[in-house]
CSV table of C-alpha atoms and ligand atoms in Angstrom, one decimal:
chain,number,residue,atom,x,y,z
A,16,MET,CA,120.4,69.9,37.3
A,17,SER,CA,119.5,70.1,33.7
A,18,ASP,CA,119.6,73.5,32.0
A,19,PRO,CA,117.0,75.9,33.6
A,20,LYS,CA,114.2,76.6,31.2
A,21,VAL,CA,111.6,78.4,33.3
A,22,ILE,CA,112.4,81.6,35.0
A,23,GLY,CA,110.0,82.9,37.8
A,24,ILE,CA,110.1,86.5,38.8
A,25,LEU,CA,108.5,87.9,42.0
A,26,GLY,CA,107.8,91.6,41.4
A,27,ALA,CA,106.5,93.0,38.2
A,28,GLY,CA,108.1,96.5,38.4
A,29,ARG,CA,111.1,98.0,36.8
A,30,VAL,CA,113.7,95.3,37.5
A,31,GLY,CA,111.3,92.3,37.3
A,32,THR,CA,110.0,93.3,33.9
A,33,ALA,CA,113.5,94.2,32.6
A,34,ILE,CA,114.8,90.7,33.6
A,35,ALA,CA,111.5,89.2,32.1
A,36,ARG,CA,112.1,90.9,28.8
A,37,ARG,CA,115.7,89.8,28.6
A,38,ALA,CA,114.8,86.3,29.6
A,39,LEU,CA,112.1,86.1,27.0
A,40,ALA,CA,114.5,87.3,24.4
A,41,ALA,CA,117.0,84.7,25.5
A,42,GLY,CA,114.3,81.9,25.0
A,43,TYR,CA,113.3,81.2,28.5
A,44,GLU,CA,109.7,80.7,29.6
A,45,VAL,CA,108.9,83.4,32.1
A,46,ARG,CA,106.3,83.4,34.9
A,47,VAL,CA,105.7,86.6,37.0
A,48,ALA,CA,103.9,87.3,40.2
A,49,SER,CA,103.4,90.3,42.4
A,50,SER,CA,101.2,90.9,45.4
A,51,ARG,CA,98.2,91.5,43.1
A,52,PRO,CA,96.0,88.9,41.5
A,53,ALA,CA,97.4,87.2,38.3
A,54,ALA,CA,94.7,88.8,36.1
A,55,ASP,CA,95.9,92.3,37.0
A,56,ILE,CA,99.6,91.4,36.4
A,57,ALA,CA,98.6,89.7,33.0
A,58,LEU,CA,97.2,93.1,31.9
A,59,VAL,CA,100.5,94.9,32.8
A,60,LEU,CA,102.6,92.2,31.2
A,61,GLN,CA,101.0,92.5,27.8
A,62,PHE,CA,102.7,95.9,27.6
A,63,THR,CA,105.8,95.4,29.6
A,64,ALA,CA,106.9,91.8,29.0
A,65,SER,CA,104.7,90.3,26.4
A,66,GLY,CA,105.0,86.5,26.4
A,67,ALA,CA,105.5,86.3,30.1
A,68,VAL,CA,102.8,84.4,32.0
A,69,ALA,CA,101.2,86.0,35.1
A,70,ALA,CA,100.5,83.6,38.0
A,71,ASP,CA,100.3,83.7,41.7
A,72,ALA,CA,103.6,83.4,43.7
A,73,ASP,CA,103.1,79.8,44.7
A,74,GLN,CA,102.6,78.7,41.1
A,75,VAL,CA,105.5,80.8,39.9
A,76,ILE,CA,107.7,79.2,42.6
A,77,ALA,CA,106.5,75.6,41.8
A,78,GLU,CA,106.9,75.9,38.0
A,79,SER,CA,110.2,77.7,37.8
A,80,ASP,CA,113.8,76.5,37.8
A,81,ILE,CA,115.2,79.8,38.9
A,82,ILE,CA,113.3,82.4,40.9
A,83,VAL,CA,114.3,86.1,40.9
A,84,LEU,CA,113.3,88.3,43.8
A,85,ALA,CA,112.6,91.8,42.4
A,86,LEU,CA,110.2,93.1,45.0
A,87,PRO,CA,110.8,95.9,47.4
A,88,LEU,CA,113.2,94.7,50.1
A,89,SER,CA,110.7,96.0,52.7
A,90,LYS,CA,108.4,93.2,51.7
A,91,TYR,CA,110.8,90.3,52.0
A,92,ARG,CA,109.0,88.8,55.0
A,93,SER,CA,105.9,88.2,52.7
A,94,LEU,CA,108.0,85.7,50.7
A,95,PRO,CA,106.9,82.1,51.2
A,96,ALA,CA,110.1,80.7,52.8
A,97,GLY,CA,108.8,77.2,52.9
A,98,ALA,CA,108.0,77.1,49.1
A,99,LEU,CA,111.5,78.5,48.3
A,100,ARG,CA,113.3,75.9,50.3
A,101,GLY,CA,115.6,74.0,47.9
A,102,LYS,CA,115.0,76.4,45.1
A,103,ILE,CA,117.6,78.5,43.2
A,104,VAL,CA,116.8,82.1,44.1
A,105,ILE,CA,118.4,85.2,42.7
A,106,ASP,CA,118.2,88.1,45.2
A,107,ALA,CA,118.2,91.4,43.2
A,108,MET,CA,116.9,93.5,46.1
A,109,ASN,CA,118.8,96.4,47.6
A,110,TYR,CA,118.2,98.2,50.9
A,111,TRP,CA,117.6,101.9,50.3
A,112,ALA,CA,116.0,103.4,53.4
A,113,PRO,CA,114.6,106.5,51.6
A,114,THR,CA,112.2,104.1,49.6
A,115,ASP,CA,112.1,101.0,51.8
A,116,GLY,CA,111.9,102.9,55.2
A,117,THR,CA,114.2,102.3,58.0
A,118,LEU,CA,114.4,98.5,58.5
A,119,PRO,CA,116.5,97.9,61.6
A,120,GLU,CA,117.8,94.4,60.5
A,121,PHE,CA,119.4,96.0,57.4
A,122,GLU,CA,121.0,99.0,59.1
A,123,GLY,CA,124.7,98.3,59.1
A,124,ALA,CA,124.1,94.7,57.8
A,125,PRO,CA,127.1,93.6,55.8
A,126,SER,CA,125.0,92.6,52.8
A,127,SER,CA,121.2,92.6,52.7
A,128,SER,CA,121.3,89.2,51.1
A,129,GLU,CA,122.7,87.6,54.2
A,130,VAL,CA,119.7,88.8,56.1
A,131,VAL,CA,117.3,87.5,53.4
A,132,ALA,CA,119.2,84.2,53.3
A,133,ASP,CA,118.6,83.8,57.0
A,134,TYR,CA,115.0,84.3,56.5
A,135,LEU,CA,114.8,82.0,53.4
A,136,ASP,CA,116.3,79.1,55.2
A,137,GLY,CA,117.2,76.3,52.8
A,138,ALA,CA,116.8,78.4,49.7
A,139,ARG,CA,119.9,78.2,47.4
A,140,LEU,CA,120.3,82.0,47.4
A,141,VAL,CA,122.5,83.8,44.9
A,142,ARG,CA,122.8,87.6,45.0
A,143,SER,CA,123.1,89.2,41.6
A,144,PHE,CA,121.5,91.8,39.3
A,145,ASN,CA,121.4,94.2,42.2
A,146,HIS,CA,124.4,96.5,41.0
A,147,MET,CA,123.0,97.2,37.6
A,148,GLY,CA,120.0,99.6,36.9
A,149,TYR,CA,116.9,98.2,35.2
A,150,HIS,CA,117.5,100.4,32.1
A,151,GLU,CA,121.0,98.8,31.8
A,152,ILE,CA,119.6,95.3,32.2
A,153,ASP,CA,117.4,96.2,29.2
A,154,GLY,CA,119.8,98.3,27.2
A,155,ASP,CA,123.4,97.0,27.8
A,156,ALA,CA,122.9,93.2,27.1
A,157,ARG,CA,125.3,92.1,24.4
A,158,PRO,CA,126.1,88.7,22.8
A,159,ALA,CA,129.2,86.8,24.2
A,160,GLY,CA,132.4,88.1,22.9
A,161,ASP,CA,131.1,91.7,22.3
A,162,PRO,CA,133.8,94.1,23.4
A,163,ASP,CA,131.2,96.3,25.2
A,164,ARG,CA,129.7,93.4,27.1
A,165,ARG,CA,129.2,94.3,30.9
A,166,GLY,CA,130.1,92.1,33.8
A,167,MET,CA,127.5,91.0,36.3
A,168,ALA,CA,128.7,89.9,39.7
A,169,LEU,CA,127.1,87.0,41.6
A,170,ALA,CA,127.7,85.5,45.0
A,171,GLY,CA,126.2,82.5,46.8
A,172,ASP,CA,127.1,79.7,49.1
A,173,ASP,CA,125.9,76.9,46.8
A,174,PRO,CA,128.3,76.3,43.9
A,175,ALA,CA,125.8,74.5,41.7
A,176,ALA,CA,123.3,77.3,42.2
A,177,ARG,CA,126.0,79.9,41.3
A,178,LYS,CA,126.8,77.9,38.2
A,179,ALA,CA,123.2,77.8,37.1
A,180,VAL,CA,122.8,81.5,37.8
A,181,ALA,CA,126.0,82.3,35.8
A,182,GLY,CA,124.6,80.5,32.9
A,183,PHE,CA,121.4,82.5,33.1
A,184,ILE,CA,123.3,85.8,33.2
A,185,ASP,CA,125.4,84.8,30.3
A,186,ARG,CA,122.3,83.9,28.1
A,187,LEU,CA,120.7,87.2,29.1
A,188,GLY,CA,123.8,89.1,27.7
A,189,PHE,CA,126.2,89.8,30.5
A,190,ASP,CA,129.6,88.2,31.5
A,191,PRO,CA,129.0,86.5,34.9
A,192,VAL,CA,131.7,87.3,37.5
A,193,GLU,CA,131.6,84.9,40.5
A,194,THR,CA,132.8,86.5,43.6
A,195,GLY,CA,132.4,83.4,45.9
A,196,PRO,CA,130.2,82.7,48.9
A,197,LEU,CA,127.3,84.9,49.8
A,198,ALA,CA,129.3,87.1,52.2
A,199,SER,CA,131.5,88.2,49.2
A,200,ALA,CA,128.4,90.0,47.9
A,201,ARG,CA,129.5,92.8,50.4
A,202,GLY,CA,131.9,93.8,47.6
A,203,PHE,CA,129.2,94.8,45.2
A,204,ALA,CA,126.6,96.0,47.7
A,205,ILE,CA,124.9,99.4,47.3
A,206,GLY,CA,127.5,102.1,48.1
A,207,THR,CA,130.5,100.2,46.9
A,208,PRO,CA,132.6,101.6,43.9
A,209,VAL,CA,131.2,98.9,41.5
A,210,PHE,CA,127.6,99.7,42.3
A,211,GLY,CA,126.0,101.2,39.2
A,212,ALA,CA,129.4,101.6,37.6
A,213,GLY,CA,128.7,99.7,34.4
A,214,LEU,CA,132.0,97.8,34.3
A,215,LYS,CA,133.1,95.2,31.8
A,216,ARG,CA,134.1,91.8,33.1
A,217,THR,CA,137.8,92.5,33.4
A,218,GLU,CA,137.2,95.9,35.0
A,219,LEU,CA,134.7,94.3,37.4
A,220,LYS,CA,137.1,91.6,38.3
A,221,SER,CA,139.9,94.0,38.9
A,222,ALA,CA,137.6,96.3,41.1
A,223,LEU,CA,136.5,93.2,43.1
A,224,ARG,CA,140.2,92.1,43.3
A,225,ILE,CA,139.4,88.7,41.6
A,226,PRO,CA,142.5,87.3,39.8
A,227,GLU,CA,141.9,87.3,36.0
A,228,ALA,CA,142.5,83.6,35.9
A,229,ALA,CA,139.7,82.8,38.4
B,304,LIG,N1,115.2,100.0,39.9
B,304,LIG,C1,116.4,99.5,39.6
B,304,LIG,O1,117.0,100.0,38.7
B,304,LIG,C2,117.0,98.5,40.5
B,304,LIG,C3,118.2,97.9,40.2
B,304,LIG,C4,118.7,96.8,40.9
B,304,LIG,C5,118.0,96.3,42.0
B,304,LIG,N2,116.7,96.9,42.4
B,304,LIG,C6,116.1,96.4,43.5
B,304,LIG,O2,115.0,95.6,42.9
B,304,LIG,C7,113.8,95.6,43.8
B,304,LIG,C8,112.6,96.1,42.9
B,304,LIG,O3,113.0,97.4,42.5
B,304,LIG,P1,112.1,98.0,41.3
B,304,LIG,O4,112.7,99.3,41.0
B,304,LIG,O5,111.8,97.0,40.3
B,304,LIG,O6,110.7,98.3,42.1
B,304,LIG,P2,109.3,98.6,41.6
B,304,LIG,O7,109.4,99.1,40.2
B,304,LIG,O8,108.6,99.4,42.6
B,304,LIG,O9,108.6,97.2,41.5
B,304,LIG,C9,108.4,96.3,42.6
B,304,LIG,C10,107.4,95.3,42.3
B,304,LIG,O10,107.2,94.4,43.4
B,304,LIG,C11,105.9,94.1,43.5
B,304,LIG,N3,105.6,93.7,44.9
B,304,LIG,C12,105.4,94.3,46.0
B,304,LIG,N4,105.2,93.6,47.0
B,304,LIG,C13,105.3,92.3,46.6
B,304,LIG,C14,105.2,91.0,47.2
B,304,LIG,N5,105.0,90.9,48.5
B,304,LIG,N6,105.4,89.9,46.3
B,304,LIG,C15,105.7,90.1,45.1
B,304,LIG,N7,105.8,91.3,44.4
B,304,LIG,C16,105.6,92.3,45.2
B,304,LIG,C17,105.2,95.4,43.1
B,304,LIG,O11,103.9,95.2,42.7
B,304,LIG,P3,102.6,95.3,43.6
B,304,LIG,O12,102.8,96.4,44.7
B,304,LIG,O13,101.5,95.6,42.7
B,304,LIG,O14,102.5,93.9,44.2
B,304,LIG,C18,106.1,95.8,41.9
B,304,LIG,O15,105.6,95.1,40.8
B,304,LIG,C19,114.2,96.6,44.9
B,304,LIG,O16,114.6,95.9,46.1
B,304,LIG,C20,115.3,97.4,44.4
B,304,LIG,O17,116.2,97.8,45.4
B,304,LIG,C21,116.3,98.0,41.7
């Protein structure tokens, strides 16, 4: 595919608007939807991600090259699986029972993204952005080559989707660290040592046991 230009974000909360702000700063067009009418979100975006366009979910999905899932995981079954088929989708959602409630399908699941991928059959799902707090997405982005630049892990079964997401991460201000197929996202799931650790690329690779040359 040609370089992604439009980023769609489902979820207008802390993570969704942080990614929206970074994407706008990086020169992307940004569309955002939540479960509310577009007019309500437009009002919020004026203050949280000025320049992002509010739309309903179907429009966001249809018009975007990459779609970011930044809604509560407890709502994943409201996602329009048919519309997301064939789309590059970044799953930033984590399972956290104290806020999501107990969801049996995620209890003991190796990585929540594998469950989400089963539901979103045919989507080109890449897990990323889940191991970094929203305030770090905002505050820790750095230009390429900056010694303080953080690493951002990503995993997915579709190599072309991984490549597109790696480019997106790089433009947002982080060093992409590809871990491999979706199952490898277990290595940076909630509760792992890298989760929330704020590691640089080499530190993240070492923690994930990825050879430096890879
Ligand atoms: N907070 C963090 O630092 C952080 C970091 C990494 C990953 N995450 C993960 O990212 C996800 C979002 O976290 P958050 O902290 O951004 O939550 P949040 O601030 O509560 O925002 C969630 C957003 O999703 C929207 N939403 C709810 N149901 C929706 C639906 N069916 N379709 C589309 N949008 C919907 C909500 O708006 P309405 O209810 O008005 O629709 C709200 O805008 C969670 O899975 C979380 O585990 C969070």
